[in-house]
């Protein structure tokens, strides 16, 4: 039997590369999100998010080889993430996901995860 991962089904690294590159193009223009990123160069953050998502969806485990256990809530603790930041993050991600051609089913599956993940990163309610 051959069971292919979501990662493979949507086109592998090239697809994640396109989504995350577009996402960071939007972050760069976002006046709420951009100041949260400590580094002037968004490239390294782009690499980390792309590698994380590739791993999450069944691709190579390069993220954990480089960064260890994701512990994403802990890694986001230094940044104030309220409902406005969550919504801005999802708005950028929506634009990015809409750029690639995915089947309705893959899109829905990806989006459901991203909404859940963004909600779980909220650490400030004012
Ligand atoms: C890192 C913001 C949601 C995955 C970061 C960083 C910021 C940030 C400022 C540090 C940049 C860096 O890597 O140097 C936010 C905001 C969110 C959000 C405002 C709004 C809800 C998410 C979600 C995911 C995610 C939903 C996953 C689906 C990551 C990853 C890193 C990261 C993998 C790098 C962690 C590491 O290895 O150090 N985020 N994030 N973020 N974020 Fe988010």
PDB file of C-alpha atoms and ligand atoms in Angstrom:
ATOM      1  CA  UNK A   1       0.000   0.000   0.000  1.00  0.00           C
ATOM      2  CA  UNK A   2       1.136   3.528  -0.526  1.00  0.00           C
ATOM      3  CA  UNK A   3      -0.118   6.244   1.772  1.00  0.00           C
ATOM      4  CA  UNK A   4       1.110   9.641   0.811  1.00  0.00           C
ATOM      5  CA  UNK A   5       1.293  12.475   3.281  1.00  0.00           C
ATOM      6  CA  UNK A   6      -0.593  15.739   3.008  1.00  0.00           C
ATOM      7  CA  UNK A   7       2.855  17.269   2.398  1.00  0.00           C
ATOM      8  CA  UNK A   8       3.329  15.162  -0.736  1.00  0.00           C
ATOM      9  CA  UNK A   9      -0.272  15.496  -1.877  1.00  0.00           C
ATOM     10  CA  UNK A  10      -0.094  19.275  -2.054  1.00  0.00           C
ATOM     11  CA  UNK A  11       3.211  19.352  -3.923  1.00  0.00           C
ATOM     12  CA  UNK A  12       5.907  19.118  -1.273  1.00  0.00           C
ATOM     13  CA  UNK A  13       8.435  21.796  -0.412  1.00  0.00           C
ATOM     14  CA  UNK A  14       7.661  24.006  -3.425  1.00  0.00           C
ATOM     15  CA  UNK A  15       4.095  24.550  -2.217  1.00  0.00           C
ATOM     16  CA  UNK A  16       5.135  25.366   1.356  1.00  0.00           C
ATOM     17  CA  UNK A  17       7.822  27.640   0.012  1.00  0.00           C
ATOM     18  CA  UNK A  18       5.284  29.643  -1.978  1.00  0.00           C
ATOM     19  CA  UNK A  19       2.805  29.915   0.876  1.00  0.00           C
ATOM     20  CA  UNK A  20       5.330  31.001   3.487  1.00  0.00           C
ATOM     21  CA  UNK A  21       7.166  33.412   1.162  1.00  0.00           C
ATOM     22  CA  UNK A  22       3.887  35.156   0.363  1.00  0.00           C
ATOM     23  CA  UNK A  23       2.917  35.150   4.035  1.00  0.00           C
ATOM     24  CA  UNK A  24       6.120  37.018   4.971  1.00  0.00           C
ATOM     25  CA  UNK A  25       5.631  39.483   2.104  1.00  0.00           C
ATOM     26  CA  UNK A  26       2.351  40.361   3.789  1.00  0.00           C
ATOM     27  CA  UNK A  27       3.883  40.440   7.291  1.00  0.00           C
ATOM     28  CA  UNK A  28       6.516  42.889   6.017  1.00  0.00           C
ATOM     29  CA  UNK A  29       3.711  45.310   5.089  1.00  0.00           C
ATOM     30  CA  UNK A  30       1.640  44.806   8.240  1.00  0.00           C
ATOM     31  CA  UNK A  31       2.024  47.590  10.783  1.00  0.00           C
ATOM     32  CA  UNK A  32       0.816  45.448  13.688  1.00  0.00           C
ATOM     33  CA  UNK A  33       2.841  42.320  12.943  1.00  0.00           C
ATOM     34  CA  UNK A  34       6.087  43.659  11.516  1.00  0.00           C
ATOM     35  CA  UNK A  35       7.264  45.328  14.760  1.00  0.00           C
ATOM     36  CA  UNK A  36       6.873  42.023  16.644  1.00  0.00           C
ATOM     37  CA  UNK A  37       9.672  40.405  14.646  1.00  0.00           C
ATOM     38  CA  UNK A  38      12.955  41.094  16.439  1.00  0.00           C
ATOM     39  CA  UNK A  39      15.183  40.689  13.407  1.00  0.00           C
ATOM     40  CA  UNK A  40      15.453  43.149  10.563  1.00  0.00           C
ATOM     41  CA  UNK A  41      15.795  40.252   8.122  1.00  0.00           C
ATOM     42  CA  UNK A  42      12.596  38.186   7.963  1.00  0.00           C
ATOM     43  CA  UNK A  43      14.398  35.445   6.005  1.00  0.00           C
ATOM     44  CA  UNK A  44      15.379  33.278   8.994  1.00  0.00           C
ATOM     45  CA  UNK A  45      11.832  33.496  10.434  1.00  0.00           C
ATOM     46  CA  UNK A  46      10.502  32.495   7.018  1.00  0.00           C
ATOM     47  CA  UNK A  47      12.784  29.442   6.987  1.00  0.00           C
ATOM     48  CA  UNK A  48      11.641  28.389  10.471  1.00  0.00           C
ATOM     49  CA  UNK A  49       7.917  28.656   9.697  1.00  0.00           C
ATOM     50  CA  UNK A  50       8.314  26.840   6.370  1.00  0.00           C
ATOM     51  CA  UNK A  51      10.317  23.991   7.942  1.00  0.00           C
ATOM     52  CA  UNK A  52       7.852  23.726  10.824  1.00  0.00           C
ATOM     53  CA  UNK A  53       4.830  23.467   8.518  1.00  0.00           C
ATOM     54  CA  UNK A  54       6.590  20.964   6.236  1.00  0.00           C
ATOM     55  CA  UNK A  55       7.330  18.765   9.238  1.00  0.00           C
ATOM     56  CA  UNK A  56       3.838  19.139  10.694  1.00  0.00           C
ATOM     57  CA  UNK A  57       2.231  17.969   7.438  1.00  0.00           C
ATOM     58  CA  UNK A  58       4.403  14.888   7.008  1.00  0.00           C
ATOM     59  CA  UNK A  59       7.499  16.203   5.244  1.00  0.00           C
ATOM     60  CA  UNK A  60      11.129  16.068   6.377  1.00  0.00           C
ATOM     61  CA  UNK A  61      11.945  16.675  10.049  1.00  0.00           C
ATOM     62  CA  UNK A  62      14.515  19.354   9.385  1.00  0.00           C
ATOM     63  CA  UNK A  63      12.723  21.780  11.693  1.00  0.00           C
ATOM     64  CA  UNK A  64      13.265  19.611  14.774  1.00  0.00           C
ATOM     65  CA  UNK A  65      16.801  18.722  13.731  1.00  0.00           C
ATOM     66  CA  UNK A  66      17.590  22.440  13.763  1.00  0.00           C
ATOM     67  CA  UNK A  67      15.301  23.730  16.514  1.00  0.00           C
ATOM     68  CA  UNK A  68      14.351  20.782  18.711  1.00  0.00           C
ATOM     69  CA  UNK A  69      10.824  20.265  19.990  1.00  0.00           C
ATOM     70  CA  UNK A  70       8.572  22.983  18.541  1.00  0.00           C
ATOM     71  CA  UNK A  71       7.042  24.190  21.867  1.00  0.00           C
ATOM     72  CA  UNK A  72       5.360  26.892  19.863  1.00  0.00           C
ATOM     73  CA  UNK A  73       3.314  28.444  22.645  1.00  0.00           C
ATOM     74  CA  UNK A  74       6.451  28.833  24.734  1.00  0.00           C
ATOM     75  CA  UNK A  75       8.415  30.284  21.823  1.00  0.00           C
ATOM     76  CA  UNK A  76       5.689  32.870  21.258  1.00  0.00           C
ATOM     77  CA  UNK A  77       5.524  33.912  24.912  1.00  0.00           C
ATOM     78  CA  UNK A  78       7.916  36.878  24.420  1.00  0.00           C
ATOM     79  CA  UNK A  79       5.500  38.454  21.933  1.00  0.00           C
ATOM     80  CA  UNK A  80       2.178  40.068  22.839  1.00  0.00           C
ATOM     81  CA  UNK A  81      -0.328  38.144  20.772  1.00  0.00           C
ATOM     82  CA  UNK A  82      -3.881  39.319  21.286  1.00  0.00           C
ATOM     83  CA  UNK A  83      -6.958  38.872  19.121  1.00  0.00           C
ATOM     84  CA  UNK A  84      -5.814  41.681  16.795  1.00  0.00           C
ATOM     85  CA  UNK A  85      -2.421  40.051  16.191  1.00  0.00           C
ATOM     86  CA  UNK A  86      -4.104  36.669  15.671  1.00  0.00           C
ATOM     87  CA  UNK A  87      -6.467  38.170  13.113  1.00  0.00           C
ATOM     88  CA  UNK A  88      -3.631  39.983  11.335  1.00  0.00           C
ATOM     89  CA  UNK A  89      -1.604  36.741  11.191  1.00  0.00           C
ATOM     90  CA  UNK A  90      -4.580  34.874   9.732  1.00  0.00           C
ATOM     91  CA  UNK A  91      -5.257  37.668   7.236  1.00  0.00           C
ATOM     92  CA  UNK A  92      -1.682  37.410   5.910  1.00  0.00           C
ATOM     93  CA  UNK A  93      -1.912  33.627   5.848  1.00  0.00           C
ATOM     94  CA  UNK A  94      -5.240  33.717   4.015  1.00  0.00           C
ATOM     95  CA  UNK A  95      -3.686  35.757   1.215  1.00  0.00           C
ATOM     96  CA  UNK A  96      -0.771  33.309   1.061  1.00  0.00           C
ATOM     97  CA  UNK A  97      -2.916  30.177   1.030  1.00  0.00           C
ATOM     98  CA  UNK A  98      -5.225  31.670  -1.598  1.00  0.00           C
ATOM     99  CA  UNK A  99      -2.208  32.089  -3.893  1.00  0.00           C
ATOM    100  CA  UNK A 100      -1.585  28.392  -4.345  1.00  0.00           C
ATOM    101  CA  UNK A 101      -3.837  25.948  -6.152  1.00  0.00           C
ATOM    102  CA  UNK A 102      -5.098  23.429  -3.641  1.00  0.00           C
ATOM    103  CA  UNK A 103      -8.080  21.127  -3.819  1.00  0.00           C
ATOM    104  CA  UNK A 104     -11.020  22.301  -1.731  1.00  0.00           C
ATOM    105  CA  UNK A 105     -10.399  19.450   0.694  1.00  0.00           C
ATOM    106  CA  UNK A 106      -6.706  20.253   1.197  1.00  0.00           C
ATOM    107  CA  UNK A 107      -7.479  23.937   1.565  1.00  0.00           C
ATOM    108  CA  UNK A 108     -10.130  23.298   4.179  1.00  0.00           C
ATOM    109  CA  UNK A 109      -7.860  20.942   6.087  1.00  0.00           C
ATOM    110  CA  UNK A 110      -4.965  23.393   6.029  1.00  0.00           C
ATOM    111  CA  UNK A 111      -7.143  26.337   6.983  1.00  0.00           C
ATOM    112  CA  UNK A 112      -8.829  24.550   9.847  1.00  0.00           C
ATOM    113  CA  UNK A 113      -5.406  23.767  11.310  1.00  0.00           C
ATOM    114  CA  UNK A 114      -4.077  27.313  10.846  1.00  0.00           C
ATOM    115  CA  UNK A 115      -7.105  28.874  12.555  1.00  0.00           C
ATOM    116  CA  UNK A 116      -6.774  26.468  15.479  1.00  0.00           C
ATOM    117  CA  UNK A 117      -3.016  27.049  15.734  1.00  0.00           C
ATOM    118  CA  UNK A 118      -3.361  30.842  15.595  1.00  0.00           C
ATOM    119  CA  UNK A 119      -6.031  30.776  18.299  1.00  0.00           C
ATOM    120  CA  UNK A 120      -3.793  28.634  20.493  1.00  0.00           C
ATOM    121  CA  UNK A 121      -0.957  31.204  20.234  1.00  0.00           C
ATOM    122  CA  UNK A 122      -3.026  33.999  21.832  1.00  0.00           C
ATOM    123  CA  UNK A 123      -1.381  34.969  25.111  1.00  0.00           C
ATOM    124  CA  UNK A 124      -2.883  38.400  25.814  1.00  0.00           C
ATOM    125  CA  UNK A 125      -6.538  39.388  26.028  1.00  0.00           C
ATOM    126  CA  UNK A 126      -6.284  43.165  26.027  1.00  0.00           C
TER     127      UNK A 126
HETATM  128  C1  LIG B   1       8.104  32.479  15.359  1.00  0.00           C
HETATM  129  C2  LIG B   1       4.622  35.799  15.652  1.00  0.00           C
HETATM  130  C3  LIG B   1       1.284  32.357  15.041  1.00  0.00           C
HETATM  131  C4  LIG B   1       4.819  29.261  13.921  1.00  0.00           C
HETATM  132  C5  LIG B   1       7.432  33.665  15.524  1.00  0.00           C
HETATM  133  C6  LIG B   1       8.069  34.928  15.831  1.00  0.00           C
HETATM  134  C7  LIG B   1       7.091  35.851  15.915  1.00  0.00           C
HETATM  135  C8  LIG B   1       5.840  35.193  15.663  1.00  0.00           C
HETATM  136  C9  LIG B   1       7.238  37.334  16.198  1.00  0.00           C
HETATM  137  C10 LIG B   1       9.574  35.133  16.000  1.00  0.00           C
HETATM  138  C11 LIG B   1      10.215  35.174  14.655  1.00  0.00           C
HETATM  139  C12 LIG B   1      11.381  34.244  14.525  1.00  0.00           C
HETATM  140  O1  LIG B   1      11.187  33.061  14.201  1.00  0.00           O
HETATM  141  O2  LIG B   1      12.479  34.717  14.737  1.00  0.00           O
HETATM  142  C13 LIG B   1       3.396  35.149  15.539  1.00  0.00           C
HETATM  143  C14 LIG B   1       2.102  35.792  15.692  1.00  0.00           C
HETATM  144  C15 LIG B   1       1.161  34.829  15.546  1.00  0.00           C
HETATM  145  C16 LIG B   1       1.866  33.571  15.282  1.00  0.00           C
HETATM  146  C17 LIG B   1       1.843  37.266  15.953  1.00  0.00           C
HETATM  147  C18 LIG B   1      -0.338  35.066  15.627  1.00  0.00           C
HETATM  148  C19 LIG B   1      -1.208  34.174  16.060  1.00  0.00           C
HETATM  149  C20 LIG B   1       1.949  31.221  14.637  1.00  0.00           C
HETATM  150  C21 LIG B   1       1.319  29.993  14.228  1.00  0.00           C
HETATM  151  C22 LIG B   1       2.314  29.129  13.915  1.00  0.00           C
HETATM  152  C23 LIG B   1       3.578  29.804  14.130  1.00  0.00           C
HETATM  153  C24 LIG B   1      -0.185  29.779  14.176  1.00  0.00           C
HETATM  154  C25 LIG B   1       2.245  27.710  13.433  1.00  0.00           C
HETATM  155  C26 LIG B   1       1.252  27.219  12.741  1.00  0.00           C
HETATM  156  C27 LIG B   1       6.003  29.850  14.247  1.00  0.00           C
HETATM  157  C28 LIG B   1       7.293  29.180  14.195  1.00  0.00           C
HETATM  158  C29 LIG B   1       8.236  30.095  14.643  1.00  0.00           C
HETATM  159  C30 LIG B   1       7.511  31.321  14.934  1.00  0.00           C
HETATM  160  C31 LIG B   1       7.542  27.742  13.750  1.00  0.00           C
HETATM  161  C32 LIG B   1       9.738  29.838  14.820  1.00  0.00           C
HETATM  162  C33 LIG B   1       9.950  29.130  16.161  1.00  0.00           C
HETATM  163  C34 LIG B   1      11.404  28.827  16.416  1.00  0.00           C
HETATM  164  O3  LIG B   1      11.864  27.759  16.000  1.00  0.00           O
HETATM  165  O4  LIG B   1      12.067  29.658  17.026  1.00  0.00           O
HETATM  166  N1  LIG B   1       6.080  33.864  15.427  1.00  0.00           N
HETATM  167  N2  LIG B   1       3.222  33.828  15.293  1.00  0.00           N
HETATM  168  N3  LIG B   1       3.305  31.080  14.560  1.00  0.00           N
HETATM  169  N4  LIG B   1       6.175  31.130  14.694  1.00  0.00           N
HETATM  170 FE1  LIG B   1       4.724  32.465  15.014  1.00  0.00          FE
END
